[in-house]
PDB file of C-alpha atoms in Angstrom:
ATOM      1  CA  MET A  29     -14.984   5.729  12.023  1.00 34.00           C
ATOM      2  CA  THR A  30     -16.206   7.287   8.804  1.00 41.00           C
ATOM      3  CA  ALA A  31     -17.051   5.658   5.499  1.00 62.00           C
ATOM      4  CA  LYS A  32     -13.438   6.348   4.525  1.00 71.00           C
ATOM      5  CA  HIS A  33     -12.246   3.963   7.284  1.00 81.00           C
ATOM      6  CA  ALA A  34     -10.116   6.591   9.043  1.00 88.00           C
ATOM      7  CA  GLY A  35      -7.544   5.029  11.349  1.00 89.00           C
ATOM      8  CA  GLN A  36      -7.991   1.515   9.958  1.00 87.00           C
ATOM      9  CA  LEU A  37      -5.378  -0.572   8.173  1.00 86.00           C
ATOM     10  CA  LEU A  38      -6.628  -0.816   4.576  1.00 85.00           C
ATOM     11  CA  TRP A  39      -3.770  -2.303   2.571  1.00 85.00           C
ATOM     12  CA  THR A  40      -0.147  -3.445   2.675  1.00 91.00           C
ATOM     13  CA  ASP A  41       2.452  -3.406  -0.106  1.00 92.00           C
ATOM     14  CA  LEU A  42       6.004  -4.674  -0.361  1.00 94.00           C
ATOM     15  CA  THR A  43       8.198  -2.795  -2.849  1.00 92.00           C
ATOM     16  CA  VAL A  44      11.392  -4.650  -3.768  1.00 95.00           C
ATOM     17  CA  LYS A  45      13.946  -4.877  -6.572  1.00 94.00           C
ATOM     18  CA  ASN A  46      13.269  -8.636  -7.054  1.00 94.00           C
ATOM     19  CA  ALA A  47       9.459  -8.826  -7.042  1.00 93.00           C
ATOM     20  CA  GLU A  48       9.302 -12.095  -9.015  1.00 92.00           C
ATOM     21  CA  GLU A  49      11.531 -13.901  -6.494  1.00 95.00           C
ATOM     22  CA  VAL A  50       9.706 -12.399  -3.505  1.00 95.00           C
ATOM     23  CA  ARG A  51       6.319 -13.286  -5.030  1.00 94.00           C
ATOM     24  CA  ALA A  52       7.415 -16.930  -5.317  1.00 95.00           C
ATOM     25  CA  PHE A  53       8.734 -16.825  -1.725  1.00 96.00           C
ATOM     26  CA  TYR A  54       5.379 -15.738  -0.260  1.00 93.00           C
ATOM     27  CA  GLU A  55       3.462 -18.196  -2.431  1.00 93.00           C
ATOM     28  CA  ALA A  56       5.597 -21.011  -0.977  1.00 93.00           C
ATOM     29  CA  VAL A  57       5.812 -19.775   2.626  1.00 92.00           C
ATOM     30  CA  ILE A  58       2.308 -18.349   3.236  1.00 88.00           C
ATOM     31  CA  GLY A  59       0.279 -20.052   0.531  1.00 90.00           C
ATOM     32  CA  TRP A  60      -0.766 -16.875  -1.262  1.00 89.00           C
ATOM     33  CA  ILE A  61      -1.772 -17.065  -4.920  1.00 88.00           C
ATOM     34  CA  SER A  62      -0.453 -14.281  -7.146  1.00 90.00           C
ATOM     35  CA  GLN A  63      -2.350 -12.326  -9.770  1.00 89.00           C
ATOM     36  CA  PRO A  64      -0.160 -10.256 -12.121  1.00 89.00           C
ATOM     37  CA  VAL A  65      -1.099  -6.599 -12.506  1.00 88.00           C
ATOM     38  CA  GLU A  66       0.331  -4.806 -15.531  1.00 88.00           C
ATOM     39  CA  MET A  67       1.528  -1.337 -14.602  1.00 84.00           C
ATOM     40  CA  GLU A  68       2.939   1.275 -17.013  1.00 79.00           C
ATOM     41  CA  THR A  69       6.561   0.090 -16.777  1.00 83.00           C
ATOM     42  CA  ARG A  70       6.403  -3.154 -14.792  1.00 85.00           C
ATOM     43  CA  THR A  71       4.405  -6.173 -13.705  1.00 88.00           C
ATOM     44  CA  ASP A  72       3.385  -6.086 -10.041  1.00 89.00           C
ATOM     45  CA  TYR A  73       1.408  -8.710  -8.147  1.00 89.00           C
ATOM     46  CA  MET A  74      -1.757  -8.850  -6.076  1.00 85.00           C
ATOM     47  CA  MET A  75      -1.382 -11.617  -3.519  1.00 86.00           C
ATOM     48  CA  VAL A  76      -4.625 -13.481  -2.854  1.00 82.00           C
ATOM     49  CA  ALA A  77      -5.289 -15.315   0.407  1.00 78.00           C
ATOM     50  CA  ALA A  78      -6.369 -18.932   0.059  1.00 72.00           C
ATOM     51  CA  GLY A  79      -8.876 -18.684   2.941  1.00 66.00           C
ATOM     52  CA  GLU A  80     -11.462 -16.125   3.977  1.00 60.00           C
ATOM     53  CA  ARG A  81     -10.403 -12.622   4.999  1.00 55.00           C
ATOM     54  CA  PRO A  82     -11.910 -11.355   8.233  1.00 51.00           C
ATOM     55  CA  THR A  83     -12.751  -7.900   6.823  1.00 54.00           C
ATOM     56  CA  ALA A  84     -11.748  -6.927   3.316  1.00 51.00           C
ATOM     57  CA  PRO A  85     -11.762  -3.286   2.198  1.00 54.00           C
ATOM     58  CA  GLU A  86     -14.415  -2.561  -0.417  1.00 58.00           C
ATOM     59  CA  GLY A  87     -13.486  -4.109  -3.753  1.00 59.00           C
ATOM     60  CA  MET A  88     -10.551  -6.103  -2.373  1.00 59.00           C
ATOM     61  CA  ASP A  89     -12.332  -9.415  -1.694  1.00 62.00           C
ATOM     62  CA  LYS A  90      -9.633 -12.003  -0.923  1.00 66.00           C
ATOM     63  CA  ILE A  91      -6.653  -9.845  -1.957  1.00 74.00           C
ATOM     64  CA  ALA A  92      -4.262  -9.788   0.995  1.00 77.00           C
ATOM     65  CA  ALA A  93      -1.363  -7.621  -0.191  1.00 88.00           C
ATOM     66  CA  GLY A  94       0.626  -6.270  -3.103  1.00 89.00           C
ATOM     67  CA  ILE A  95       4.208  -7.010  -4.155  1.00 92.00           C
ATOM     68  CA  CYS A  96       5.655  -4.262  -6.332  1.00 91.00           C
ATOM     69  CA  ASN A  97       8.818  -3.774  -8.379  1.00 90.00           C
ATOM     70  CA  ALA A  98      10.979  -0.936  -7.043  1.00 92.00           C
ATOM     71  CA  VAL A  99      11.231   1.155 -10.216  1.00 89.00           C
ATOM     72  CA  ALA A 100      10.303   4.643 -11.387  1.00 85.00           C
ATOM     73  CA  GLU A 101       8.414   6.713  -8.790  1.00 80.00           C
ATOM     74  CA  ILE A 102       8.601   3.980  -6.109  1.00 84.00           C
ATOM     75  CA  ALA A 103      12.278   3.048  -6.621  1.00 88.00           C
ATOM     76  CA  ASP A 104      13.370   4.652  -3.345  1.00 87.00           C
ATOM     77  CA  LEU A 105      10.771   3.097  -1.040  1.00 87.00           C
ATOM     78  CA  PRO A 106      12.444   0.846   1.543  1.00 87.00           C
ATOM     79  CA  PRO A 107      12.085  -2.950   1.122  1.00 90.00           C
ATOM     80  CA  GLN A 108       9.638  -3.378   3.985  1.00 91.00           C
ATOM     81  CA  TRP A 109       5.917  -4.030   4.279  1.00 93.00           C
ATOM     82  CA  LEU A 110       4.221  -0.663   3.801  1.00 93.00           C
ATOM     83  CA  ASN A 111       0.887  -0.404   5.619  1.00 94.00           C
ATOM     84  CA  TYR A 112      -1.709   2.024   4.262  1.00 92.00           C
ATOM     85  CA  TRP A 113      -3.905   3.655   6.909  1.00 92.00           C
ATOM     86  CA  GLY A 114      -7.287   5.191   6.105  1.00 92.00           C
ATOM     87  CA  VAL A 115      -7.641   8.980   6.460  1.00 95.00           C
ATOM     88  CA  ASP A 116     -10.626  11.282   5.943  1.00 94.00           C
ATOM     89  CA  ASP A 117      -8.707  14.056   4.157  1.00 96.00           C
ATOM     90  CA  LEU A 118      -5.383  13.220   2.509  1.00 97.00           C
ATOM     91  CA  ASP A 119      -4.392  16.859   2.045  1.00 98.00           C
ATOM     92  CA  ALA A 120      -4.966  17.648   5.738  1.00 97.00           C
ATOM     93  CA  SER A 121      -3.092  14.502   6.806  1.00 98.00           C
ATOM     94  CA  ARG A 122      -0.110  15.366   4.581  1.00 98.00           C
ATOM     95  CA  ALA A 123      -0.006  18.881   6.061  1.00 98.00           C
ATOM     96  CA  ALA A 124      -0.221  17.451   9.602  1.00 98.00           C
ATOM     97  CA  CYS A 125       2.606  15.036   8.777  1.00 97.00           C
ATOM     98  CA  GLU A 126       4.965  17.866   7.871  1.00 97.00           C
ATOM     99  CA  ALA A 127       3.765  20.106  10.723  1.00 97.00           C
ATOM    100  CA  HIS A 128       4.570  17.370  13.243  1.00 98.00           C
ATOM    101  CA  GLY A 129       8.074  16.522  11.996  1.00 97.00           C
ATOM    102  CA  GLY A 130       7.269  13.871   9.380  1.00 96.00           C
ATOM    103  CA  ARG A 131       8.325  13.727   5.732  1.00 97.00           C
ATOM    104  CA  LEU A 132       6.363  13.211   2.522  1.00 96.00           C
ATOM    105  CA  LEU A 133       7.977  10.358   0.566  1.00 93.00           C
ATOM    106  CA  THR A 134       5.776  10.332  -2.546  1.00 91.00           C
ATOM    107  CA  GLY A 135       3.390  12.629  -4.287  1.00 93.00           C
ATOM    108  CA  ILE A 136      -0.330  11.896  -4.292  1.00 95.00           C
ATOM    109  CA  LYS A 137      -1.281   8.898  -6.409  1.00 91.00           C
ATOM    110  CA  THR A 138      -4.756   7.695  -7.389  1.00 90.00           C
ATOM    111  CA  HIS A 139      -6.603   4.376  -7.410  1.00 84.00           C
ATOM    112  CA  GLY A 140      -9.996   4.952  -9.001  1.00 85.00           C
ATOM    113  CA  ASN A 141     -11.382   7.988  -7.159  1.00 90.00           C
ATOM    114  CA  SER A 142      -9.276   7.260  -4.070  1.00 90.00           C
ATOM    115  CA  ARG A 143      -5.954   8.973  -3.300  1.00 94.00           C
ATOM    116  CA  TYR A 144      -2.867   7.789  -1.435  1.00 93.00           C
ATOM    117  CA  CYS A 145       0.768   8.585  -0.633  1.00 95.00           C
ATOM    118  CA  ALA A 146       3.708   7.379   1.480  1.00 94.00           C
ATOM    119  CA  ILE A 147       5.105   9.292   4.467  1.00 96.00           C
ATOM    120  CA  ALA A 148       7.728   8.880   7.187  1.00 95.00           C
ATOM    121  CA  ASP A 149       7.076   9.767  10.820  1.00 96.00           C
ATOM    122  CA  PRO A 150       9.597  11.746  12.956  1.00 96.00           C
ATOM    123  CA  ALA A 151      11.396   8.483  13.876  1.00 93.00           C
ATOM    124  CA  GLY A 152      11.731   7.520  10.199  1.00 94.00           C
ATOM    125  CA  ALA A 153       9.084   4.761  10.210  1.00 92.00           C
ATOM    126  CA  VAL A 154       7.323   4.593   6.849  1.00 93.00           C
ATOM    127  CA  CYS A 155       3.599   4.134   6.201  1.00 95.00           C
ATOM    128  CA  GLY A 156       0.995   5.007   3.613  1.00 95.00           C
ATOM    129  CA  LEU A 157      -2.092   7.205   3.873  1.00 96.00           C
ATOM    130  CA  PHE A 158      -5.209   6.232   1.890  1.00 93.00           C
ATOM    131  CA  GLU A 159      -8.262   8.439   1.340  1.00 94.00           C
ATOM    132  CA  GLN A 160     -10.968   6.061   0.102  1.00 90.00           C
ATOM    133  CA  ASN A 161     -13.436   7.789  -2.222  1.00 89.00           C
ATOM    134  CA  ASP A 162     -15.037   4.830  -4.020  1.00 76.00           C
TER     135      ASP A 162
END
């Protein structure tokens, strides 16, 4: 594996139309603690694990997942947990996705110096790709 954690699960998000209700659900059911994150047009949530994480991606500490409001550019993402997998080169992975029958679901987005996007495989399963550059 490279410093970019290629092939490793780095993050998971849940994008839903009722993020406040779903946030409260996971707080009650799993014991997560939410931290609001103000986005341009919405408030999303970072869900923090009460215990220790086995291996947290750099800068994530005890953050376990994100719960996002399905609006604007992410309005059409399905209401399912979206896993983000580490890749060395996001552009090459996006090209390989299309070349092998997959679909690009979002444009490239940034988090600090890192880049990410959502794709669907040939069967329609959705996941995210994350090129870590921090």
